[in-house]
PDB file of C-alpha atoms in Angstrom:
ATOM      1  CA  MET A   1     -33.253 -70.187 -52.656  1.00 90.00           C
ATOM      2  CA  GLU A   2     -32.230 -73.457 -51.280  1.00 96.00           C
ATOM      3  CA  THR A   3     -29.556 -72.810 -48.624  1.00 98.00           C
ATOM      4  CA  VAL A   4     -27.116 -75.744 -48.483  1.00 98.00           C
ATOM      5  CA  SER A   5     -25.923 -76.803 -45.007  1.00 98.00           C
ATOM      6  CA  LEU A   6     -21.935 -76.540 -44.715  1.00 98.00           C
ATOM      7  CA  THR A   7     -21.591 -79.492 -42.205  1.00 98.00           C
ATOM      8  CA  GLY A   8     -18.177 -80.093 -40.662  1.00 98.00           C
ATOM      9  CA  LYS A   9     -18.967 -83.693 -39.446  1.00 97.00           C
ATOM     10  CA  GLU A  10     -17.528 -85.747 -42.656  1.00 98.00           C
ATOM     11  CA  LEU A  11     -14.447 -83.285 -42.706  1.00 98.00           C
ATOM     12  CA  ALA A  12     -13.757 -83.970 -39.061  1.00 97.00           C
ATOM     13  CA  ALA A  13     -14.221 -87.722 -39.376  1.00 98.00           C
ATOM     14  CA  ALA A  14     -11.438 -87.750 -42.159  1.00 98.00           C
ATOM     15  CA  ILE A  15      -9.000 -85.495 -40.047  1.00 98.00           C
ATOM     16  CA  ASN A  16      -9.746 -87.609 -36.926  1.00 98.00           C
ATOM     17  CA  ALA A  17      -9.031 -90.922 -38.770  1.00 98.00           C
ATOM     18  CA  ASP A  18      -5.602 -89.774 -39.636  1.00 98.00           C
ATOM     19  CA  THR A  19      -4.994 -88.455 -36.351  1.00 98.00           C
ATOM     20  CA  ALA A  20      -5.900 -91.609 -34.496  1.00 98.00           C
ATOM     21  CA  GLU A  21      -3.499 -93.513 -36.641  1.00 98.00           C
ATOM     22  CA  ARG A  22      -0.797 -91.157 -36.035  1.00 98.00           C
ATOM     23  CA  ALA A  23      -1.580 -91.079 -32.303  1.00 98.00           C
ATOM     24  CA  ALA A  24      -1.444 -94.735 -32.221  1.00 98.00           C
ATOM     25  CA  ALA A  25       1.959 -94.923 -33.706  1.00 97.00           C
ATOM     26  CA  LEU A  26       3.411 -92.557 -31.105  1.00 97.00           C
ATOM     27  CA  THR A  27       1.822 -94.579 -28.454  1.00 97.00           C
ATOM     28  CA  SER A  28       3.304 -97.873 -29.672  1.00 96.00           C
ATOM     29  CA  GLY A  29       6.758 -95.986 -29.965  1.00 91.00           C
ATOM     30  CA  GLY A  30       6.641 -95.305 -26.201  1.00 90.00           C
ATOM     31  CA  ARG A  31       4.157 -92.742 -25.064  1.00 95.00           C
ATOM     32  CA  ALA A  32       0.862 -91.310 -26.190  1.00 97.00           C
ATOM     33  CA  PRO A  33       0.635 -87.668 -27.010  1.00 98.00           C
ATOM     34  CA  ARG A  34      -0.270 -85.579 -24.137  1.00 98.00           C
ATOM     35  CA  LEU A  35      -2.396 -82.258 -24.055  1.00 98.00           C
ATOM     36  CA  SER A  36      -2.701 -79.862 -21.221  1.00 98.00           C
ATOM     37  CA  LEU A  37      -6.035 -77.997 -21.152  1.00 97.00           C
ATOM     38  CA  VAL A  38      -5.529 -74.889 -18.894  1.00 97.00           C
ATOM     39  CA  VAL A  39      -8.792 -73.323 -17.708  1.00 97.00           C
ATOM     40  CA  ALA A  40      -9.364 -70.265 -15.370  1.00 96.00           C
ATOM     41  CA  ASN A  41     -13.136 -69.481 -15.807  1.00 95.00           C
ATOM     42  CA  ASP A  42     -16.582 -70.728 -14.899  1.00 92.00           C
ATOM     43  CA  ASP A  43     -18.039 -69.999 -18.346  1.00 86.00           C
ATOM     44  CA  PRO A  44     -20.755 -72.599 -19.379  1.00 79.00           C
ATOM     45  CA  ALA A  45     -19.912 -72.388 -23.133  1.00 72.00           C
ATOM     46  CA  SER A  46     -16.258 -73.011 -22.054  1.00 83.00           C
ATOM     47  CA  ALA A  47     -16.994 -75.928 -19.818  1.00 87.00           C
ATOM     48  CA  TRP A  48     -18.965 -77.339 -22.648  1.00 79.00           C
ATOM     49  CA  TYR A  49     -15.927 -76.845 -25.136  1.00 81.00           C
ATOM     50  CA  VAL A  50     -13.362 -78.353 -22.640  1.00 91.00           C
ATOM     51  CA  ASN A  51     -15.691 -81.474 -22.065  1.00 90.00           C
ATOM     52  CA  SER A  52     -15.861 -81.924 -25.964  1.00 86.00           C
ATOM     53  CA  LEU A  53     -11.897 -81.711 -26.390  1.00 92.00           C
ATOM     54  CA  ARG A  54     -11.422 -84.249 -23.490  1.00 94.00           C
ATOM     55  CA  LYS A  55     -13.928 -86.556 -25.075  1.00 95.00           C
ATOM     56  CA  ALA A  56     -12.269 -86.041 -28.413  1.00 95.00           C
ATOM     57  CA  ALA A  57      -8.855 -86.756 -27.233  1.00 97.00           C
ATOM     58  CA  GLY A  58      -9.871 -89.722 -25.407  1.00 97.00           C
ATOM     59  CA  ARG A  59     -11.416 -91.204 -28.546  1.00 97.00           C
ATOM     60  CA  LEU A  60      -8.206 -90.428 -30.518  1.00 98.00           C
ATOM     61  CA  GLY A  61      -5.855 -92.157 -28.201  1.00 98.00           C
ATOM     62  CA  ILE A  62      -4.517 -88.666 -26.825  1.00 98.00           C
ATOM     63  CA  ASP A  63      -3.877 -88.146 -23.150  1.00 98.00           C
ATOM     64  CA  CYS A  64      -5.616 -85.108 -21.885  1.00 97.00           C
ATOM     65  CA  ASP A  65      -5.089 -83.097 -18.749  1.00 95.00           C
ATOM     66  CA  THR A  66      -7.385 -80.377 -17.428  1.00 95.00           C
ATOM     67  CA  VAL A  67      -5.944 -77.870 -15.032  1.00 95.00           C
ATOM     68  CA  ASP A  68      -8.623 -75.834 -13.526  1.00 96.00           C
ATOM     69  CA  LEU A  69      -7.002 -72.551 -11.871  1.00 97.00           C
ATOM     70  CA  GLY A  70     -10.390 -71.132 -10.896  1.00 95.00           C
ATOM     71  CA  ALA A  71     -12.217 -68.156 -12.259  1.00 95.00           C
ATOM     72  CA  ASP A  72     -10.386 -65.713  -9.975  1.00 96.00           C
ATOM     73  CA  ALA A  73      -6.840 -66.803 -11.032  1.00 97.00           C
ATOM     74  CA  SER A  74      -4.376 -64.206 -11.406  1.00 97.00           C
ATOM     75  CA  ALA A  75      -2.208 -63.433 -14.380  1.00 97.00           C
ATOM     76  CA  ASP A  76       0.867 -64.555 -12.381  1.00 97.00           C
ATOM     77  CA  THR A  77      -0.745 -67.730 -11.501  1.00 97.00           C
ATOM     78  CA  ILE A  78      -1.973 -68.619 -15.057  1.00 98.00           C
ATOM     79  CA  ARG A  79       1.674 -67.536 -16.423  1.00 98.00           C
ATOM     80  CA  SER A  80       3.372 -69.739 -13.908  1.00 98.00           C
ATOM     81  CA  GLU A  81       1.316 -72.674 -15.003  1.00 98.00           C
ATOM     82  CA  LEU A  82       1.964 -72.228 -18.524  1.00 98.00           C
ATOM     83  CA  SER A  83       5.475 -71.799 -17.925  1.00 98.00           C
ATOM     84  CA  THR A  84       5.624 -75.051 -15.886  1.00 97.00           C
ATOM     85  CA  ARG A  85       3.615 -77.029 -18.566  1.00 97.00           C
ATOM     86  CA  SER A  86       5.997 -75.644 -21.229  1.00 98.00           C
ATOM     87  CA  ALA A  87       8.936 -76.979 -19.654  1.00 98.00           C
ATOM     88  CA  ASP A  88       7.676 -80.174 -18.934  1.00 97.00           C
ATOM     89  CA  PRO A  89       8.993 -82.918 -21.181  1.00 96.00           C
ATOM     90  CA  GLU A  90       5.903 -85.173 -20.683  1.00 96.00           C
ATOM     91  CA  THR A  91       3.446 -82.404 -22.036  1.00 98.00           C
ATOM     92  CA  ASP A  92       3.322 -82.026 -25.781  1.00 98.00           C
ATOM     93  CA  ALA A  93       0.770 -79.627 -26.387  1.00 98.00           C
ATOM     94  CA  ILE A  94      -1.035 -76.806 -24.232  1.00 98.00           C
ATOM     95  CA  MET A  95      -4.058 -75.065 -24.733  1.00 97.00           C
ATOM     96  CA  LEU A  96      -5.319 -72.039 -22.639  1.00 96.00           C
ATOM     97  CA  GLN A  97      -9.067 -72.024 -22.555  1.00 93.00           C
ATOM     98  CA  THR A  98     -10.832 -68.484 -22.772  1.00 88.00           C
ATOM     99  CA  PRO A  99     -12.519 -66.473 -21.561  1.00 89.00           C
ATOM    100  CA  LEU A 100      -9.986 -65.511 -18.680  1.00 94.00           C
ATOM    101  CA  PRO A 101     -10.727 -63.932 -15.269  1.00 95.00           C
ATOM    102  CA  ALA A 102     -11.402 -60.339 -15.136  1.00 93.00           C
ATOM    103  CA  GLY A 103      -8.585 -58.068 -15.699  1.00 94.00           C
ATOM    104  CA  VAL A 104      -6.454 -60.745 -17.309  1.00 95.00           C
ATOM    105  CA  HIS A 105      -6.014 -60.471 -21.083  1.00 91.00           C
ATOM    106  CA  LEU A 106      -4.650 -63.055 -23.518  1.00 90.00           C
ATOM    107  CA  ASP A 107      -1.824 -61.042 -24.480  1.00 87.00           C
ATOM    108  CA  ASP A 108      -0.867 -60.897 -20.770  1.00 87.00           C
ATOM    109  CA  VAL A 109      -0.296 -64.448 -20.423  1.00 96.00           C
ATOM    110  CA  SER A 110       0.099 -66.284 -23.761  1.00 96.00           C
ATOM    111  CA  SER A 111       3.682 -65.635 -24.228  1.00 96.00           C
ATOM    112  CA  ALA A 112       4.301 -68.068 -21.486  1.00 98.00           C
ATOM    113  CA  ILE A 113       3.385 -70.798 -23.892  1.00 98.00           C
ATOM    114  CA  ALA A 114       6.144 -72.170 -25.731  1.00 97.00           C
ATOM    115  CA  ALA A 115       5.566 -72.108 -29.464  1.00 95.00           C
ATOM    116  CA  VAL A 116       6.379 -75.620 -30.183  1.00 97.00           C
ATOM    117  CA  LYS A 117       3.467 -76.460 -27.585  1.00 98.00           C
ATOM    118  CA  ASP A 118       1.032 -73.629 -28.604  1.00 98.00           C
ATOM    119  CA  VAL A 119      -1.374 -75.835 -30.539  1.00 98.00           C
ATOM    120  CA  ASP A 120      -4.202 -73.054 -30.832  1.00 95.00           C
ATOM    121  CA  GLY A 121      -1.681 -70.709 -32.069  1.00 96.00           C
ATOM    122  CA  VAL A 122      -2.657 -67.885 -29.408  1.00 94.00           C
ATOM    123  CA  SER A 123       1.156 -66.631 -28.477  1.00 94.00           C
ATOM    124  CA  PRO A 124       2.400 -63.458 -29.966  1.00 93.00           C
ATOM    125  CA  LEU A 125       5.292 -65.652 -31.458  1.00 94.00           C
ATOM    126  CA  SER A 126       2.849 -68.025 -33.044  1.00 95.00           C
ATOM    127  CA  LEU A 127       0.675 -65.119 -34.360  1.00 94.00           C
ATOM    128  CA  GLY A 128       3.824 -63.408 -35.890  1.00 94.00           C
ATOM    129  CA  LEU A 129       4.653 -66.531 -37.656  1.00 94.00           C
ATOM    130  CA  LEU A 130       1.329 -66.767 -39.308  1.00 95.00           C
ATOM    131  CA  ALA A 131       1.451 -63.063 -40.190  1.00 93.00           C
ATOM    132  CA  THR A 132       4.843 -63.488 -42.001  1.00 93.00           C
ATOM    133  CA  GLY A 133       3.819 -66.730 -43.407  1.00 91.00           C
ATOM    134  CA  LEU A 134       6.369 -68.827 -41.551  1.00 92.00           C
ATOM    135  CA  ASP A 135       5.571 -72.356 -40.004  1.00 92.00           C
ATOM    136  CA  GLY A 136       3.799 -72.467 -36.780  1.00 95.00           C
ATOM    137  CA  PHE A 137       0.552 -73.652 -35.182  1.00 97.00           C
ATOM    138  CA  VAL A 138      -2.506 -71.607 -36.594  1.00 96.00           C
ATOM    139  CA  PRO A 139      -5.436 -70.882 -34.178  1.00 96.00           C
ATOM    140  CA  ALA A 140      -7.462 -74.005 -34.958  1.00 96.00           C
ATOM    141  CA  THR A 141     -10.996 -71.957 -35.373  1.00 95.00           C
ATOM    142  CA  ALA A 142      -9.698 -70.046 -37.969  1.00 97.00           C
ATOM    143  CA  GLU A 143      -8.018 -72.733 -39.472  1.00 98.00           C
ATOM    144  CA  ALA A 144     -11.365 -74.779 -39.413  1.00 98.00           C
ATOM    145  CA  VAL A 145     -13.212 -71.934 -41.448  1.00 98.00           C
ATOM    146  CA  VAL A 146     -10.787 -72.315 -44.369  1.00 98.00           C
ATOM    147  CA  GLU A 147     -10.878 -76.006 -44.396  1.00 98.00           C
ATOM    148  CA  LEU A 148     -14.527 -76.146 -44.114  1.00 98.00           C
ATOM    149  CA  LEU A 149     -14.850 -73.963 -47.125  1.00 98.00           C
ATOM    150  CA  THR A 150     -12.348 -75.767 -49.039  1.00 98.00           C
ATOM    151  CA  HIS A 151     -13.934 -79.010 -48.287  1.00 98.00           C
ATOM    152  CA  HIS A 152     -17.309 -77.854 -49.522  1.00 98.00           C
ATOM    153  CA  GLN A 153     -15.500 -76.576 -52.710  1.00 98.00           C
ATOM    154  CA  ILE A 154     -16.356 -72.874 -51.936  1.00 98.00           C
ATOM    155  CA  PRO A 155     -13.897 -70.712 -53.945  1.00 98.00           C
ATOM    156  CA  LEU A 156     -11.895 -68.181 -52.061  1.00 98.00           C
ATOM    157  CA  SER A 157      -9.226 -66.857 -54.613  1.00 98.00           C
ATOM    158  CA  GLY A 158     -10.617 -63.458 -55.969  1.00 98.00           C
ATOM    159  CA  GLN A 159     -13.374 -63.616 -53.681  1.00 98.00           C
ATOM    160  CA  HIS A 160     -14.549 -60.931 -51.060  1.00 98.00           C
ATOM    161  CA  VAL A 161     -14.807 -62.179 -47.601  1.00 98.00           C
ATOM    162  CA  ALA A 162     -16.310 -60.053 -44.784  1.00 98.00           C
ATOM    163  CA  VAL A 163     -14.849 -61.413 -41.364  1.00 98.00           C
ATOM    164  CA  VAL A 164     -17.107 -60.061 -38.621  1.00 98.00           C
ATOM    165  CA  GLY A 165     -14.876 -59.902 -35.419  1.00 97.00           C
ATOM    166  CA  ARG A 166     -11.398 -58.943 -34.986  1.00 95.00           C
ATOM    167  CA  SER A 167      -9.968 -61.230 -31.997  1.00 92.00           C
ATOM    168  CA  ASN A 168      -6.714 -62.568 -32.072  1.00 89.00           C
ATOM    169  CA  VAL A 169      -8.060 -66.070 -31.798  1.00 88.00           C
ATOM    170  CA  VAL A 170     -10.569 -65.903 -34.886  1.00 95.00           C
ATOM    171  CA  GLY A 171     -10.883 -62.779 -36.744  1.00 97.00           C
ATOM    172  CA  LYS A 172      -7.357 -61.392 -37.117  1.00 96.00           C
ATOM    173  CA  PRO A 173      -5.692 -64.813 -37.836  1.00 97.00           C
ATOM    174  CA  LEU A 174      -8.646 -65.820 -40.235  1.00 98.00           C
ATOM    175  CA  ALA A 175      -7.865 -62.697 -42.213  1.00 98.00           C
ATOM    176  CA  GLN A 176      -4.275 -63.828 -42.649  1.00 97.00           C
ATOM    177  CA  LEU A 177      -5.185 -67.403 -43.812  1.00 98.00           C
ATOM    178  CA  LEU A 178      -7.756 -65.977 -46.229  1.00 98.00           C
ATOM    179  CA  LEU A 179      -5.302 -63.368 -47.660  1.00 97.00           C
ATOM    180  CA  ALA A 180      -2.789 -66.682 -48.075  1.00 96.00           C
ATOM    181  CA  ARG A 181      -5.648 -68.106 -50.109  1.00 97.00           C
ATOM    182  CA  ASN A 182      -5.715 -64.854 -52.484  1.00 98.00           C
ATOM    183  CA  ALA A 183      -9.206 -63.547 -51.178  1.00 98.00           C
ATOM    184  CA  THR A 184      -9.815 -60.091 -50.625  1.00 98.00           C
ATOM    185  CA  VAL A 185     -10.537 -59.444 -46.985  1.00 98.00           C
ATOM    186  CA  THR A 186     -12.708 -56.961 -45.027  1.00 98.00           C
ATOM    187  CA  VAL A 187     -12.587 -57.180 -41.261  1.00 98.00           C
ATOM    188  CA  CYS A 188     -15.583 -55.675 -39.701  1.00 98.00           C
ATOM    189  CA  HIS A 189     -16.021 -55.077 -35.814  1.00 92.00           C
ATOM    190  CA  SER A 190     -18.225 -53.083 -33.186  1.00 89.00           C
ATOM    191  CA  ARG A 191     -17.083 -49.655 -34.829  1.00 93.00           C
ATOM    192  CA  THR A 192     -17.780 -50.578 -38.416  1.00 96.00           C
ATOM    193  CA  THR A 193     -20.330 -47.879 -39.903  1.00 96.00           C
ATOM    194  CA  ASP A 194     -23.538 -49.666 -41.422  1.00 96.00           C
ATOM    195  CA  LEU A 195     -22.360 -53.478 -41.039  1.00 98.00           C
ATOM    196  CA  ALA A 196     -25.089 -54.614 -43.380  1.00 98.00           C
ATOM    197  CA  ALA A 197     -23.644 -52.126 -46.188  1.00 98.00           C
ATOM    198  CA  VAL A 198     -20.400 -53.852 -45.915  1.00 97.00           C
ATOM    199  CA  THR A 199     -21.206 -57.620 -45.228  1.00 98.00           C
ATOM    200  CA  SER A 200     -24.130 -57.655 -48.048  1.00 98.00           C
ATOM    201  CA  THR A 201     -21.503 -56.976 -50.756  1.00 98.00           C
ATOM    202  CA  ALA A 202     -19.349 -59.880 -49.718  1.00 98.00           C
ATOM    203  CA  ASP A 203     -19.406 -63.180 -51.470  1.00 98.00           C
ATOM    204  CA  VAL A 204     -18.579 -64.934 -48.030  1.00 98.00           C
ATOM    205  CA  VAL A 205     -19.622 -63.705 -44.753  1.00 98.00           C
ATOM    206  CA  VAL A 206     -17.800 -64.969 -41.673  1.00 98.00           C
ATOM    207  CA  ALA A 207     -19.824 -64.305 -38.364  1.00 98.00           C
ATOM    208  CA  ALA A 208     -17.176 -64.442 -35.410  1.00 97.00           C
ATOM    209  CA  ALA A 209     -18.160 -61.694 -32.973  1.00 96.00           C
ATOM    210  CA  GLY A 210     -19.940 -63.777 -30.342  1.00 92.00           C
ATOM    211  CA  ARG A 211     -23.265 -62.119 -30.167  1.00 94.00           C
ATOM    212  CA  ILE A 212     -26.407 -64.161 -30.812  1.00 95.00           C
ATOM    213  CA  GLY A 213     -28.407 -63.064 -33.957  1.00 95.00           C
ATOM    214  CA  LEU A 214     -25.833 -60.263 -34.934  1.00 96.00           C
ATOM    215  CA  ILE A 215     -26.057 -61.366 -38.609  1.00 98.00           C
ATOM    216  CA  SER A 216     -29.633 -61.592 -40.418  1.00 98.00           C
ATOM    217  CA  GLY A 217     -30.826 -61.606 -43.797  1.00 97.00           C
ATOM    218  CA  GLU A 218     -30.217 -57.909 -44.123  1.00 98.00           C
ATOM    219  CA  HIS A 219     -26.503 -58.441 -43.866  1.00 98.00           C
ATOM    220  CA  VAL A 220     -26.316 -61.107 -46.475  1.00 98.00           C
ATOM    221  CA  GLY A 221     -26.324 -60.743 -50.210  1.00 98.00           C
ATOM    222  CA  SER A 222     -28.489 -63.076 -52.358  1.00 98.00           C
ATOM    223  CA  GLY A 223     -26.454 -66.242 -52.981  1.00 98.00           C
ATOM    224  CA  ALA A 224     -23.697 -65.403 -50.584  1.00 98.00           C
ATOM    225  CA  VAL A 225     -22.174 -68.148 -48.181  1.00 98.00           C
ATOM    226  CA  VAL A 226     -22.293 -67.585 -44.505  1.00 98.00           C
ATOM    227  CA  VAL A 227     -20.055 -69.454 -42.036  1.00 98.00           C
ATOM    228  CA  ASP A 228     -21.138 -69.029 -38.375  1.00 98.00           C
ATOM    229  CA  VAL A 229     -18.209 -69.473 -35.861  1.00 97.00           C
ATOM    230  CA  GLY A 230     -20.436 -68.208 -32.691  1.00 94.00           C
ATOM    231  CA  THR A 231     -20.842 -70.453 -29.839  1.00 85.00           C
ATOM    232  CA  ASN A 232     -23.244 -68.662 -27.481  1.00 87.00           C
ATOM    233  CA  GLU A 233     -25.265 -69.811 -24.696  1.00 79.00           C
ATOM    234  CA  ALA A 234     -28.954 -69.718 -25.659  1.00 85.00           C
ATOM    235  CA  PRO A 235     -31.735 -68.769 -23.190  1.00 85.00           C
ATOM    236  CA  ASP A 236     -32.827 -72.604 -23.067  1.00 87.00           C
ATOM    237  CA  GLY A 237     -29.102 -73.575 -22.252  1.00 80.00           C
ATOM    238  CA  GLY A 238     -28.121 -74.682 -25.656  1.00 84.00           C
ATOM    239  CA  ILE A 239     -25.374 -73.356 -27.828  1.00 85.00           C
ATOM    240  CA  VAL A 240     -26.256 -71.185 -30.889  1.00 93.00           C
ATOM    241  CA  GLY A 241     -24.261 -69.054 -33.301  1.00 96.00           C
ATOM    242  CA  ASP A 242     -24.132 -65.471 -34.324  1.00 97.00           C
ATOM    243  CA  VAL A 243     -26.372 -65.900 -37.311  1.00 98.00           C
ATOM    244  CA  ASP A 244     -30.221 -65.497 -37.149  1.00 97.00           C
ATOM    245  CA  VAL A 245     -30.732 -68.643 -39.084  1.00 97.00           C
ATOM    246  CA  ASP A 246     -34.599 -68.132 -39.986  1.00 97.00           C
ATOM    247  CA  THR A 247     -33.833 -64.745 -41.791  1.00 98.00           C
ATOM    248  CA  VAL A 248     -30.743 -65.958 -43.482  1.00 98.00           C
ATOM    249  CA  ARG A 249     -31.783 -69.305 -44.888  1.00 97.00           C
ATOM    250  CA  GLY A 250     -33.242 -68.645 -48.166  1.00 97.00           C
ATOM    251  CA  VAL A 251     -30.969 -65.742 -48.951  1.00 98.00           C
ATOM    252  CA  ALA A 252     -27.534 -67.405 -48.573  1.00 98.00           C
ATOM    253  CA  SER A 253     -26.688 -70.143 -50.906  1.00 98.00           C
ATOM    254  CA  ALA A 254     -24.767 -71.889 -48.078  1.00 98.00           C
ATOM    255  CA  LEU A 255     -24.783 -71.693 -44.349  1.00 98.00           C
ATOM    256  CA  SER A 256     -22.751 -73.571 -41.472  1.00 98.00           C
ATOM    257  CA  PRO A 257     -24.896 -74.985 -38.674  1.00 98.00           C
ATOM    258  CA  VAL A 258     -24.092 -74.383 -34.985  1.00 96.00           C
ATOM    259  CA  PRO A 259     -23.314 -76.835 -33.652  1.00 93.00           C
ATOM    260  CA  GLY A 260     -22.055 -79.218 -36.315  1.00 95.00           C
ATOM    261  CA  GLY A 261     -20.351 -76.829 -38.629  1.00 98.00           C
ATOM    262  CA  VAL A 262     -17.192 -75.026 -37.705  1.00 97.00           C
ATOM    263  CA  GLY A 263     -16.996 -76.775 -34.192  1.00 93.00           C
ATOM    264  CA  PRO A 264     -16.286 -80.310 -35.170  1.00 94.00           C
ATOM    265  CA  VAL A 265     -13.431 -79.268 -37.469  1.00 97.00           C
ATOM    266  CA  THR A 266     -11.927 -77.056 -34.924  1.00 95.00           C
ATOM    267  CA  THR A 267     -11.792 -79.731 -32.308  1.00 94.00           C
ATOM    268  CA  ALA A 268     -10.445 -82.325 -35.175  1.00 96.00           C
ATOM    269  CA  LEU A 269      -7.856 -79.721 -36.093  1.00 97.00           C
ATOM    270  CA  LEU A 270      -6.737 -79.170 -32.460  1.00 97.00           C
ATOM    271  CA  MET A 271      -6.249 -82.885 -31.817  1.00 98.00           C
ATOM    272  CA  ARG A 272      -4.134 -82.909 -35.116  1.00 98.00           C
ATOM    273  CA  HIS A 273      -2.005 -80.059 -33.638  1.00 98.00           C
ATOM    274  CA  VAL A 274      -1.440 -82.212 -30.702  1.00 98.00           C
ATOM    275  CA  VAL A 275      -0.261 -85.180 -32.479  1.00 98.00           C
ATOM    276  CA  VAL A 276       2.037 -82.997 -34.861  1.00 98.00           C
ATOM    277  CA  ALA A 277       3.404 -81.366 -31.618  1.00 98.00           C
ATOM    278  CA  ALA A 278       4.238 -84.760 -30.161  1.00 98.00           C
ATOM    279  CA  GLU A 279       5.769 -86.032 -33.430  1.00 98.00           C
ATOM    280  CA  ASN A 280       7.913 -82.885 -33.546  1.00 96.00           C
ATOM    281  CA  ALA A 281       9.229 -83.427 -29.819  1.00 96.00           C
ATOM    282  CA  ARG A 282      10.349 -87.075 -30.658  1.00 91.00           C
ATOM    283  CA  THR A 283      12.224 -85.991 -33.671  1.00 88.00           C
ATOM    284  CA  ALA A 284      13.738 -82.886 -32.101  1.00 73.00           C
TER     285      ALA A 284
END
């Protein structure tokens, strides 16, 4: 079976074109949109992602500040920085990069991000708005999965989607977004008994657990669609996903590449969220 590549570059380019136009309008109106990236780790994959965000912002006319609090920052330090940025009228958008220092959990600090500036949708309020179907910023990676599938005309209504991973930044919000598209969703995790038995019955499998090679050919039913959300550091220093591509190719009808699949769309959506936050602030 031929496995089609679900690339995200074309979709990301379309989103970015709209974002750049809207950012230019804001800039001509007085001030460029401003994003604050708050970082408290020394993770290579995180550094790669933050760098890609900074470059994307620069290309689109968005000002981007990086606040590096260090890998040993306390929860109090992180909360204080997020509160300061939330209160700053010059800051339109805030993103807290993960992972966080040992002993600090996202739930401990994310509530300090004002919902109107929480462009990656990580705060309890933002997640609550998503769960209840109300307006708010959606976690960009989860949103990117749905947008990528829609762009490639992969049906979701009535389909069985297995989401492997239950994090608050991908797995759980993705399940909510898929339910809103009338998909039947199974959320799998480390305690799932016989993962392959569950995922192999799904029409769409989303790998979002952060483990290299977690999803292999035995986990995928013939003709299923596979979306790889993983961004793991490979032994050679590159970035690889959660899917064992060699065994899945030829079994799946479609597979998103890493890099070049969900990643570009995630970044594009984040930048669009920044502009939306800035537009909302100007009209508030």
